[in-house]
C-alpha atoms as one frame of an Amber mdcrd trajectory, in Angstrom:
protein
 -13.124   2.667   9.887 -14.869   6.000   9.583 -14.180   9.193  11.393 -12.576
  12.617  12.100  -9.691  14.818  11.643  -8.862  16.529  14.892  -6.360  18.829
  16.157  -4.357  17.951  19.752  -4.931  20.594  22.270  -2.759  19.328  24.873
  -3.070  16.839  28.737  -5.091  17.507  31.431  -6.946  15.453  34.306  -9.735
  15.154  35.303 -11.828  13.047  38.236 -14.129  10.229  37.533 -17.032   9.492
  39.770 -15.245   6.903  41.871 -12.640  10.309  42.766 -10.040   8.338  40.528
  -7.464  10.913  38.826  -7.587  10.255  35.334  -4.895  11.813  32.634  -6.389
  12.489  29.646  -5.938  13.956  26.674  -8.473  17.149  25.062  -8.838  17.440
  20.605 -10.176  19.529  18.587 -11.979  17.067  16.400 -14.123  18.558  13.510
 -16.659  20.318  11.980 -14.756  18.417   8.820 -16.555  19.137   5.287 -17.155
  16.289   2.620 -14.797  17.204   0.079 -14.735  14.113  -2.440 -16.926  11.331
  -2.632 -15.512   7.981  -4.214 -17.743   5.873  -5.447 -17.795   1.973  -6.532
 -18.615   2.958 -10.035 -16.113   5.965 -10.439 -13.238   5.619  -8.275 -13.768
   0.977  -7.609 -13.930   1.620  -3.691 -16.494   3.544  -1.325 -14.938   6.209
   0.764 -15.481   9.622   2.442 -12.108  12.292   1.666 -12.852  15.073   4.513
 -11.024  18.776   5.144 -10.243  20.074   8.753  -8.712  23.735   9.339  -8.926
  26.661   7.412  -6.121  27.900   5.064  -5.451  31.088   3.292  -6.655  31.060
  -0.305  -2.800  32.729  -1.201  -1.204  29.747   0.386  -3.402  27.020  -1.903
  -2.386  25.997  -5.340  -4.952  26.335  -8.171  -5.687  22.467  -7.901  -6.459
  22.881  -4.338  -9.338  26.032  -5.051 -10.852  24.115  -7.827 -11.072  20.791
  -5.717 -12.958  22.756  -2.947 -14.872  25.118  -5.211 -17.113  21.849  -5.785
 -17.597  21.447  -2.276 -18.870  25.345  -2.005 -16.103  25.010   0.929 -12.749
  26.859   1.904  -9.372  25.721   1.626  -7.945  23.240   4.034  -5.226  22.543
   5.494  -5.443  18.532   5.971  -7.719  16.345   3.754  -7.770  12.719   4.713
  -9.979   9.905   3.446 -12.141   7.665   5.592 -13.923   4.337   4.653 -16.663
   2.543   6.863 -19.154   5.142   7.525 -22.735   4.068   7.662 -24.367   7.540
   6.414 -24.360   9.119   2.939 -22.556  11.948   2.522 -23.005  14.611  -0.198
 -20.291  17.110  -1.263 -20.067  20.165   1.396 -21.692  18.299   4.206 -19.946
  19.002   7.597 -19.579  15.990  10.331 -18.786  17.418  13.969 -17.702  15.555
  17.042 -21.330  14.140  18.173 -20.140  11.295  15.528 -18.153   9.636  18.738
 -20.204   8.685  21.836 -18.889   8.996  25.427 -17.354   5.767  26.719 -16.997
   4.220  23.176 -13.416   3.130  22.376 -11.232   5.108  18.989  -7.716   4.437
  17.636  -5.986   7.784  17.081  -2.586   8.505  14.930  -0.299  10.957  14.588
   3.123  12.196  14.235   5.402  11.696  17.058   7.315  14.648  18.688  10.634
  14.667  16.725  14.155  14.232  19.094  16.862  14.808  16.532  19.998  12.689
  16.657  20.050  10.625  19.734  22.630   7.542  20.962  22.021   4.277  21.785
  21.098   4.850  25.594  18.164   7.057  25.419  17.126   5.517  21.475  17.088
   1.866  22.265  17.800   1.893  25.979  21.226   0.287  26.029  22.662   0.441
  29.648  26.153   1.833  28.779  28.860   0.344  30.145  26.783   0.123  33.989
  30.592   0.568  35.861  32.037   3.929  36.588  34.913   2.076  37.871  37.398
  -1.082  37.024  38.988   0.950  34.096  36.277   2.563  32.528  37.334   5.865
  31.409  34.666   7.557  29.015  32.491   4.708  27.638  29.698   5.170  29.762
  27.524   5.637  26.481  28.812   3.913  23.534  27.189   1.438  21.364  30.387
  -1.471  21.942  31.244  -4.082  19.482  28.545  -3.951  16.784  29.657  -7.339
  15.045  32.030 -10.107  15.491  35.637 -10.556  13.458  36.681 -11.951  10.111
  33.601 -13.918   9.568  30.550 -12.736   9.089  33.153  -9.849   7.825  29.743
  -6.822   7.870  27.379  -5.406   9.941  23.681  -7.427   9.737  21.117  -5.369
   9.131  19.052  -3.864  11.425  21.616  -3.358  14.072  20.602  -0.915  16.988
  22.861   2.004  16.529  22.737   5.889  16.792  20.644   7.831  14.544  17.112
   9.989  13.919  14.864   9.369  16.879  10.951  10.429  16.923   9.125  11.766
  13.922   7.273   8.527  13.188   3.483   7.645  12.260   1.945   6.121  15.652
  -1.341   4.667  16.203  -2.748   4.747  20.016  -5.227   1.910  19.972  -8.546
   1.685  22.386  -8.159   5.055  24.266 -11.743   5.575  25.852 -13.589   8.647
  25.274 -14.533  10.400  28.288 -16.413  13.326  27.224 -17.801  15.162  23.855
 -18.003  18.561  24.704 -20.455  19.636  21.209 -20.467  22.814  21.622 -17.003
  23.504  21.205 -16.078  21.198  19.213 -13.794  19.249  22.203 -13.326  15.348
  22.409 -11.686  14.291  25.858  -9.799  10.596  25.528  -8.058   9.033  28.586
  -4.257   8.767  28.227  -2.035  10.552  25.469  -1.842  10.569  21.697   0.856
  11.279  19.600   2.388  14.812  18.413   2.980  17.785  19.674   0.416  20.896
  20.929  -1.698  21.733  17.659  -0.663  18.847  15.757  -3.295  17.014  13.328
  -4.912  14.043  14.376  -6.576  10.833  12.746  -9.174   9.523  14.614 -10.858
   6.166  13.926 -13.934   4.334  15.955
């Protein structure tokens, strides 16, 4: 599936032409330069590897200047690689957002806002204990009984407990793009994608 690294800008809404309120979501999606490209004959597959976002040459390794210094590009920050596109790319060439179309459909993946350490209530959506009365004195929140006695004897795997919540890879299929603002670089998709304000993006039609 070809297409861009972008960059989430944050939520807004806006009106569609029925006066419907629609949530959507604005990114920053390109101009991305052609860093690498694999070949059938070099590399056994066809791809596209792209760079989004400008870094510092003192924060890049040696390895990282030389593998741009092909490209006649800058140092960036995220380099991902895409299959499926239908034009042919040379090294240096820069794709922008008029590569998605209003009202087409794209997949986009991110990182998921990370929520530390959380119990079983708010991680899995246990319902505690449900009584505040008939004895209960302070187990409002626990996990309960997380096996049975003497036989099976362990704890079988997978069980929903406590632990690390958020921080994942998540892919938001079919999200509809509203508008491509060109000139600024600006996609606009209804409903949200994953990550946090500034994070990076994958975005796939």
């Amino acid at each position: 599936m070809s297409g861009l690294i972008g960059k989430k800008i944050g939520m807004t809404s806006i009106f569609d032409e029925n006066g419907k309120n629609i949530p959507c979501t604005v990114i920053e999606a390109g101009p991305c330069i052609v860093t690498q490209v694999r070949t059938e004959e070099v590399d056994g597959y066809k791809a596209v590897q792209l760079g989004f976002d400008d870094a510092t040459e003192k924060s890049a390794t040696k390895a990282d200047l030389g593998h741009v210094k092909k490209a006649g590009t800058s140092v960036k920050r995220k380099i991902v690689e895409f299959k499926g596109f239908d034009e042919e790319y040379k090294l240096g060439d820069a794709i922008t957002v008029e590569h998605f179309k209003e009202g087409e459909f794209i997949d986009v993946s991110g990182t998921s806002k990370g929520k530390g350490f959380q119990g079983v209530v708010k991680r899995h959506g246990f319902g505690g204990v449900g009584q505040a009365t008939h004895g209960q004195h302070n187990r409002l929140r626990a996990p309960g009984s997380i096996g049975a006695a003497s036989y099976p004897a362990r704890v079988f795997k997978g069980m929903k407990m406590a632990g690390r919540m958020g921080g994942d890879t998540i892919k938001v299929q079919n999200l509809r793009v509203l508008k491509v603002v060109a000139d600024k670089n600006l996609l606009v998709v209804k409903g949200c994608v994953p990550g946090h304000k500034n994070a990076y993006v994958i975005i796939r039609k």
